[in-house]
XYZ file of C-alpha atoms in Angstrom:
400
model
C -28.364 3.757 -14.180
C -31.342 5.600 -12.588
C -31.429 2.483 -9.859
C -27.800 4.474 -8.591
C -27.022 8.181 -7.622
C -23.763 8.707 -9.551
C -21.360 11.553 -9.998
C -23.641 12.554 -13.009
C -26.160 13.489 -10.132
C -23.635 14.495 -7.705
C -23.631 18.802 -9.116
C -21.138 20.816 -8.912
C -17.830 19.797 -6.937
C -15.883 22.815 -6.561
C -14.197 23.620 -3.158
C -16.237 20.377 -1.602
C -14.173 17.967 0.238
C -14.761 14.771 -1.239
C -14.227 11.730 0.446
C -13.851 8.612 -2.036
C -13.892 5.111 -0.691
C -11.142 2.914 -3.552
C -9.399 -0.603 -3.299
C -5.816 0.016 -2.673
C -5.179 -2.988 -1.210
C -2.640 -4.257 -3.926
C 0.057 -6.575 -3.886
C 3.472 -5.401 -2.214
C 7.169 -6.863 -2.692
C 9.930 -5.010 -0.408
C 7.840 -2.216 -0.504
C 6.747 -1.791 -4.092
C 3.748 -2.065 -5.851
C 3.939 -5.458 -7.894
C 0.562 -5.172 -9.920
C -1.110 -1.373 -10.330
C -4.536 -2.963 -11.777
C -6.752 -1.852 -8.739
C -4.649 1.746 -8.767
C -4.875 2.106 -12.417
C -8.584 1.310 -12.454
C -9.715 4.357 -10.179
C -7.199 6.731 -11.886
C -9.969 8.219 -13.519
C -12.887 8.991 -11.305
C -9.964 10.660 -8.799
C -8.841 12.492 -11.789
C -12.866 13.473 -12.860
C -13.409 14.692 -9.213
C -9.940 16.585 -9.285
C -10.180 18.235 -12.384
C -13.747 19.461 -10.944
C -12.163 21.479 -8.317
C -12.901 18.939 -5.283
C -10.295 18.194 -3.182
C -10.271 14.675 -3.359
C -9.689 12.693 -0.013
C -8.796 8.904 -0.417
C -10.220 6.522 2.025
C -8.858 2.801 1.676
C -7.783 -0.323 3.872
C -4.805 -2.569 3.363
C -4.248 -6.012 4.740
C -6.097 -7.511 8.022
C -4.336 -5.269 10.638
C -7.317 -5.691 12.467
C -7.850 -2.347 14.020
C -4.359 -2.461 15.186
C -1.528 0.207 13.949
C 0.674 -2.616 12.008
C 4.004 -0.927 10.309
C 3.472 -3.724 7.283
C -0.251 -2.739 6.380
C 0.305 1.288 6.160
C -1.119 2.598 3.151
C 2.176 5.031 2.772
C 4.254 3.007 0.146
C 1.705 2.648 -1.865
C 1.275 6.591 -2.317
C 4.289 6.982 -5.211
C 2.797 4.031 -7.227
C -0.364 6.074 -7.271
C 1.187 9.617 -8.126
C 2.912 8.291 -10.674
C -0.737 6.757 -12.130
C -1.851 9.892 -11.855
C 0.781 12.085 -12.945
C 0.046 14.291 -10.075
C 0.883 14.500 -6.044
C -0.766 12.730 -3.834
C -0.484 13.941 0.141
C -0.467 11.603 3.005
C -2.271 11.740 6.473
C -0.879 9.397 9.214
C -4.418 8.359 10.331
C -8.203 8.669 9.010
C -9.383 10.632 11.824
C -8.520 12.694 14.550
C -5.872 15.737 14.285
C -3.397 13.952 12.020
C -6.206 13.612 9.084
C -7.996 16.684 9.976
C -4.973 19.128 9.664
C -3.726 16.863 6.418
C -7.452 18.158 4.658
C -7.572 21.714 6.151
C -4.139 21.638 3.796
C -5.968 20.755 0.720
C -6.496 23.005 -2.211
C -9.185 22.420 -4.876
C -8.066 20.056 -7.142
C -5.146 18.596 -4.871
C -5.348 15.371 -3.585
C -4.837 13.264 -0.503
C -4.522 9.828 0.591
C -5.557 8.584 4.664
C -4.108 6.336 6.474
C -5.770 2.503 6.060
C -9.087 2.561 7.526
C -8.519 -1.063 9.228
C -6.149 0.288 11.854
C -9.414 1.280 13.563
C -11.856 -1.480 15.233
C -14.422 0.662 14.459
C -14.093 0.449 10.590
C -15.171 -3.774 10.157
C -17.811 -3.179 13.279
C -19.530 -0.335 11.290
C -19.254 2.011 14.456
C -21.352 4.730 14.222
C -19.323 6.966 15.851
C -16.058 6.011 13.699
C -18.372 6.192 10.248
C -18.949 10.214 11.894
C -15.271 10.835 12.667
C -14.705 9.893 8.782
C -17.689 12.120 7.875
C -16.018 15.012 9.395
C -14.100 15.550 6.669
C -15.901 15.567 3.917
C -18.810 16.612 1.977
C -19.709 14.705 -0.464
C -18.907 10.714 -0.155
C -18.019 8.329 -3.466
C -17.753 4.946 -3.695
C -15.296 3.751 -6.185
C -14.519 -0.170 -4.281
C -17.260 -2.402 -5.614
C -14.773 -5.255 -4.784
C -15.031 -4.074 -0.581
C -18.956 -3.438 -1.316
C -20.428 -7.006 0.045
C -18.536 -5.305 3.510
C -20.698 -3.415 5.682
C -17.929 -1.491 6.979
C -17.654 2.256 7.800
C -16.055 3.526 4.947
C -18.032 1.415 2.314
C -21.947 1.459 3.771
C -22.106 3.849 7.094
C -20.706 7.213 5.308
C -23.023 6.551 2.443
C -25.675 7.321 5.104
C -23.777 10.226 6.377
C -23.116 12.725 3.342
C -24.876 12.708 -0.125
C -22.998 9.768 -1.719
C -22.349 8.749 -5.385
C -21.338 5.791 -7.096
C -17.944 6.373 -8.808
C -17.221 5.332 -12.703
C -15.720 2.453 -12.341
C -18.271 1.044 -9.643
C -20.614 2.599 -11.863
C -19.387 0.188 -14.755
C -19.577 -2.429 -12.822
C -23.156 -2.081 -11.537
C -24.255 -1.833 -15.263
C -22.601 -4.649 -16.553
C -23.863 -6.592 -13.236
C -27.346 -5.532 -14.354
C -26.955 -6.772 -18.157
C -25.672 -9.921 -16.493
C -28.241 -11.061 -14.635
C -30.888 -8.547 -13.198
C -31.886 -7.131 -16.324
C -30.468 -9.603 -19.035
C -31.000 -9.876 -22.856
C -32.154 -13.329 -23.277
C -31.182 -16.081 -23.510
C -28.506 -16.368 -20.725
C -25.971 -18.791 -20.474
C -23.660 -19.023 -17.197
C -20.874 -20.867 -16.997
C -19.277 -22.226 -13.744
C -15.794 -23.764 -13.190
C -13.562 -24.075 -10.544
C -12.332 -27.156 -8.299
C -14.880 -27.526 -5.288
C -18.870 -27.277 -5.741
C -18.959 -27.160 -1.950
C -17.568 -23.346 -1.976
C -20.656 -22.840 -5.057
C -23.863 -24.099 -4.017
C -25.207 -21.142 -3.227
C -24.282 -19.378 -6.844
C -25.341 -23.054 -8.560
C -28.861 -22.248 -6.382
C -29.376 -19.104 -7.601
C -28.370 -19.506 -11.264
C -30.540 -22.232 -11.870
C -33.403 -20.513 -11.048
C -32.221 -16.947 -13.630
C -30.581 -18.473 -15.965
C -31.808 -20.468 -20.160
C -28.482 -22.307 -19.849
C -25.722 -23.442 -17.036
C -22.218 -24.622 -18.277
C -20.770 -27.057 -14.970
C -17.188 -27.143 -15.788
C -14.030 -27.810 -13.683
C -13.302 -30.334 -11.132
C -17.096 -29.307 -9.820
C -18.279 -30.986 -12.990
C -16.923 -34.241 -11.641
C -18.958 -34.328 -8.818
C -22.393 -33.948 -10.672
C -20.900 -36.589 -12.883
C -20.347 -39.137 -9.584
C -23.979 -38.210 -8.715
C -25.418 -39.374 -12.226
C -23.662 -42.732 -11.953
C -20.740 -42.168 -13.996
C -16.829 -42.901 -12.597
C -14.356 -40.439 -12.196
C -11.509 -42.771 -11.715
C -9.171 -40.390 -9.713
C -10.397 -36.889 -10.453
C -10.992 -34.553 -7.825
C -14.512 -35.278 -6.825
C -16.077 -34.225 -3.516
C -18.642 -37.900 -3.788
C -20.352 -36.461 0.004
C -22.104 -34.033 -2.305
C -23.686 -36.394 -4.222
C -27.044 -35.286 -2.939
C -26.677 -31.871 -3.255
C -25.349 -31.918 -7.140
C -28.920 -34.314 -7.486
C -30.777 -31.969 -6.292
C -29.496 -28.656 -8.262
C -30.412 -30.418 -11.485
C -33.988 -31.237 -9.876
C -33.815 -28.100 -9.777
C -32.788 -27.172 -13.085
C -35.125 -28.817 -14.627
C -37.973 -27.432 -12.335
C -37.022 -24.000 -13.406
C -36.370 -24.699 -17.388
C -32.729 -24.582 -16.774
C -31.011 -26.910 -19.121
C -27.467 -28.197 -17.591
C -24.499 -28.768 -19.775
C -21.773 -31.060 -18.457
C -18.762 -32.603 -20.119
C -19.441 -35.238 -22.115
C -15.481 -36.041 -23.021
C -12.851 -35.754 -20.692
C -9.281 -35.115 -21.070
C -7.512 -37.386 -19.074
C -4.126 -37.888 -16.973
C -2.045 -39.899 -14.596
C -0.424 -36.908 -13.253
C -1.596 -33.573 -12.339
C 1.344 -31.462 -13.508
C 1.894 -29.711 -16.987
C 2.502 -32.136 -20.259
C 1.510 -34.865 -18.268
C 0.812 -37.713 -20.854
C -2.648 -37.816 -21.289
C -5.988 -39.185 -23.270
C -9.108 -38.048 -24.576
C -12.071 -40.255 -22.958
C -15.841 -40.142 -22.995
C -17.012 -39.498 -19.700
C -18.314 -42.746 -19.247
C -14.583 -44.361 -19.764
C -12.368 -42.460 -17.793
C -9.719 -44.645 -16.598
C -9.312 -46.545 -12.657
C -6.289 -44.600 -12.108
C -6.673 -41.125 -14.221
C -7.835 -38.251 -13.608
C -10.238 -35.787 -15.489
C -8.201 -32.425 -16.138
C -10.022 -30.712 -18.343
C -13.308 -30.889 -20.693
C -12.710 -32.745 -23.634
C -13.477 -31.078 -28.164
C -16.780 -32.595 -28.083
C -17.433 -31.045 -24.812
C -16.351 -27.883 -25.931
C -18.560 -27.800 -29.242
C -21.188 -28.261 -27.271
C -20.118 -25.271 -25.130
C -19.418 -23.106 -27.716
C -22.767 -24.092 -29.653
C -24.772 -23.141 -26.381
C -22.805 -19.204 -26.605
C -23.805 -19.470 -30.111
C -27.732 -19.707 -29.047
C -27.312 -17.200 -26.240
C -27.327 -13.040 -25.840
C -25.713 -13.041 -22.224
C -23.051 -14.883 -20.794
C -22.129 -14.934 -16.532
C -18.763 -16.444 -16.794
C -17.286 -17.477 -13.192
C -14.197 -20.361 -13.265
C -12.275 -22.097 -15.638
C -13.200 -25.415 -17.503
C -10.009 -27.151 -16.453
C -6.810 -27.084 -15.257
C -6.085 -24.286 -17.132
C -2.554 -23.174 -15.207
C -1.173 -26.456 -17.088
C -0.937 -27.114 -20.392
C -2.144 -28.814 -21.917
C -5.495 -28.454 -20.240
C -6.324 -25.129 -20.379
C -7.415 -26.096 -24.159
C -11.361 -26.159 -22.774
C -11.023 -22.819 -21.292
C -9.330 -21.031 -23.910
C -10.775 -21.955 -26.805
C -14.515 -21.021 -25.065
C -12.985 -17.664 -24.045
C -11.745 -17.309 -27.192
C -15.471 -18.183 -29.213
C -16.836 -15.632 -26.112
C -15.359 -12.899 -26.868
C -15.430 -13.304 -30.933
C -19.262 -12.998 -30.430
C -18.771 -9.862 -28.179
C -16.467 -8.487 -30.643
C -19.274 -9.369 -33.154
C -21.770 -7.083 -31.245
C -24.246 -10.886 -30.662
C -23.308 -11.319 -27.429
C -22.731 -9.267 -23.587
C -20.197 -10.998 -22.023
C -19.538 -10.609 -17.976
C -16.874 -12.324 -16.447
C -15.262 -11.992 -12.661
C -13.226 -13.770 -10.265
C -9.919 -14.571 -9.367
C -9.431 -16.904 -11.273
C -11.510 -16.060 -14.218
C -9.334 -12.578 -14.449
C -6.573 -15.143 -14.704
C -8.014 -17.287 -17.671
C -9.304 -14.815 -19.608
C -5.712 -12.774 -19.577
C -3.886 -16.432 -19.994
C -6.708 -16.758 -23.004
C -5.465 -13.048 -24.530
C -8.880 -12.045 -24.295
C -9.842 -10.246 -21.324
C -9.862 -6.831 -23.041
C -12.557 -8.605 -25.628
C -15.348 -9.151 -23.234
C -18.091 -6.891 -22.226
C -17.067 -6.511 -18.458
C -14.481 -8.205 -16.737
C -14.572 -7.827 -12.596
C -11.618 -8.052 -10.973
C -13.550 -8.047 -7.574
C -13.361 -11.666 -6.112
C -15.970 -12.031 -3.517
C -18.202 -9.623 -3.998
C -18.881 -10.449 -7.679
C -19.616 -13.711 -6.573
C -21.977 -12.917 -3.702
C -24.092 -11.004 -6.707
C -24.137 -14.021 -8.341
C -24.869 -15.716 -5.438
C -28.341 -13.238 -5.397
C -26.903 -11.740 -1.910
C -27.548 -7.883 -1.249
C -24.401 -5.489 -1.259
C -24.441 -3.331 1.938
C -21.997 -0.712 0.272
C -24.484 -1.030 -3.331
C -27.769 -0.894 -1.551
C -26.642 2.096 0.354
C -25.957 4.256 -3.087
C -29.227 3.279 -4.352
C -31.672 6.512 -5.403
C -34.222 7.010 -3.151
C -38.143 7.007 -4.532
């Protein structure tokens, strides 16, 4: 990790004030937490720092209030959730900056920590304002960024304090950034990726850039269909976006420029009706019925899937191979989640994995816990696919 400054270079913590950017911005039903993933996850860096002797100051945003002061997106219900992760107390400052926050960490005592108010009820947070990114640096010491999932944002509390104090990449962004840079950037080869989902309109950039770093791309999902239209073949009713036609054409021109070798369905399971136990038939993908549709990738398909895993050392996994929220075609997905993550459990494979949806398979698939690294940060995982640079990752790099 010598590309990062992390809390291993960070020194001694006692008696600083450290100010330590996390992703609180979980779901909320009638004021409860309904899912403590993102809470639980940075538990134990705010724990590390704590048990250091720092007095720990949590900077976060919630919702789109759009720096105005919205009742609904105040960061204050979500403060017993927390304490009760940490099995600690956690203090609460009405704002970020100004009096409120300043008297609220003048309180602090090393080792105690404290929660500010959501970071979006000021304009100057999502503009990057200098002199909002300095009324947040008045308060601390030493910065920490523990939100990979808010670091494609070049917002105040994710890139402009990182220029402001000495800042540090927390463990769990840490983790991330490593498995990120098995994944891709500094990969055992061979690498496969494989990309699902339902639009390829929403992927071209990540299909662009994968192409180009990657042994071997898996094209699953109702995307598949589309490079499938533009090779001549006939989806019957699938969901198929045929104005791309060109595009899909010219990614495996691509491809094949760069040594890339494509793997598409080459059976199709089949349906009517999109809507769980839907009657249904397994169809080369040269025969799939007028009036069907293509809902997920057919055995032979898979096989072939699974084969490709066999010959790789990395896998990028982003979307699922079908319609995997109805059985039953999330067959495709889970039985090449399932072959994934035997061959990480074997020790022959580094399995990443991120995305929304992706979380979602691989839990539905009971194997989540099985892979190398799972991201549950939705668009800034892909924009690393997509080869973008992270303002709030660049900014923690080490200098010389």
């Amino acid at each position: 990790m010598s590309a990062f400054r992390t809390l291993d270079d960070a020194g001694s913590l006692t008696g600083k004030r450290v100010l330590m950017r996390v992703d609180l911005n979980v779901p909320m039903e009638n004021g409860r937490v309904t899912d403590a993933t993102r809470i639980e996850r940075v538990v134990p860096t705010i724990r590390e720092i704590a048990d250091k002797g720092a007095r720990v100051i949590l900077l976060a945003h919630f919702g789109r209030p759009k720096g105005k002061r919205e009742p609904k997106d105040s960061l204050e219900p979500v403060v017993p959730a927390l304490s009760q992760a940490l099995g600690r107390p956690v203090a609460f400052a009405a704002d970020c900056v100004g009096d409120d926050a300043a008297r609220a960490v003048a309180a602090l005592k090393d080792g105690e920590i404290l929660l500010l108010e959501n970071t979006r009820y000021h304009a100057g947070e999502e503009k990057n304002d200098p002199a909002f990114a300095d009324a947040l640096a008045a308060n601390g010491d030493v910065y920490v960024n523990e939100a990979f999932s808010a670091a494609h944002r070049a917002h105040a509390s994710t890139e402009g304090l990182a220029h402001r104090l000495p800042a540090y990449a927390g463990r769990e962004m840490q983790a991330e950034l490593e498995a990120l840079t098995k994944g891709l950037e500094a990969p055992q080869r061979p690498v496969i990726a494989l990309v699902g989902g339902a639009k390829v309109s929403s992927k071209i950039d990540l299909l662009e850039n994968l192409v180009a770093k990657v042994d071997m791309l898996v094209i699953g999902g109702g995307m598949a269909n589309t490079f499938l239209h533009a090779q001549g073949k006939a989806v019957g009713k699938s969901l198929c976006e045929k104005d791309l036609a060109e595009t899909a054409t010219r990614i495996l021109a691509a491809a094949v420029k760069a040594g890339c070798r494509i793997i598409l369905p080459v059976d199709a399971v089949a349906a009517t009706e999109f809507k769980a136990q839907a009657p249904h038939e397994t169809v080369p993908v040269d025969s799939v019925p007028e009036g069907s549709m293509i809902l997920d990738a057919g055995p032979r398909s898979v096989s072939e899937i699974n084969a490709a895993i066999d010959g790789a050392k990395t896998l990028v996994w982003n979307g699922p191979l079908g319609a995997f929220e109805l059985a039953p075609f999330d067959a495709a997905t889970v039985a090449a989640a399932k072959h994934a993550a035997a061959r990480t459990k074997a020790g022959q494979l580094v399995s990443v994995a991120g995305g929304g949806d992706t979380v979602a398979a691989l839990n539905h698939a009971g194997v989540a816990a099985d892979f190398t690294y799972v991201s549950t940060a939705g668009g800034a995982f892909l924009e690393w696919l997509e080869g973008k640079a992270l303002p709030g990752v660049e900014a923690l790099r080490a200098k010389g």
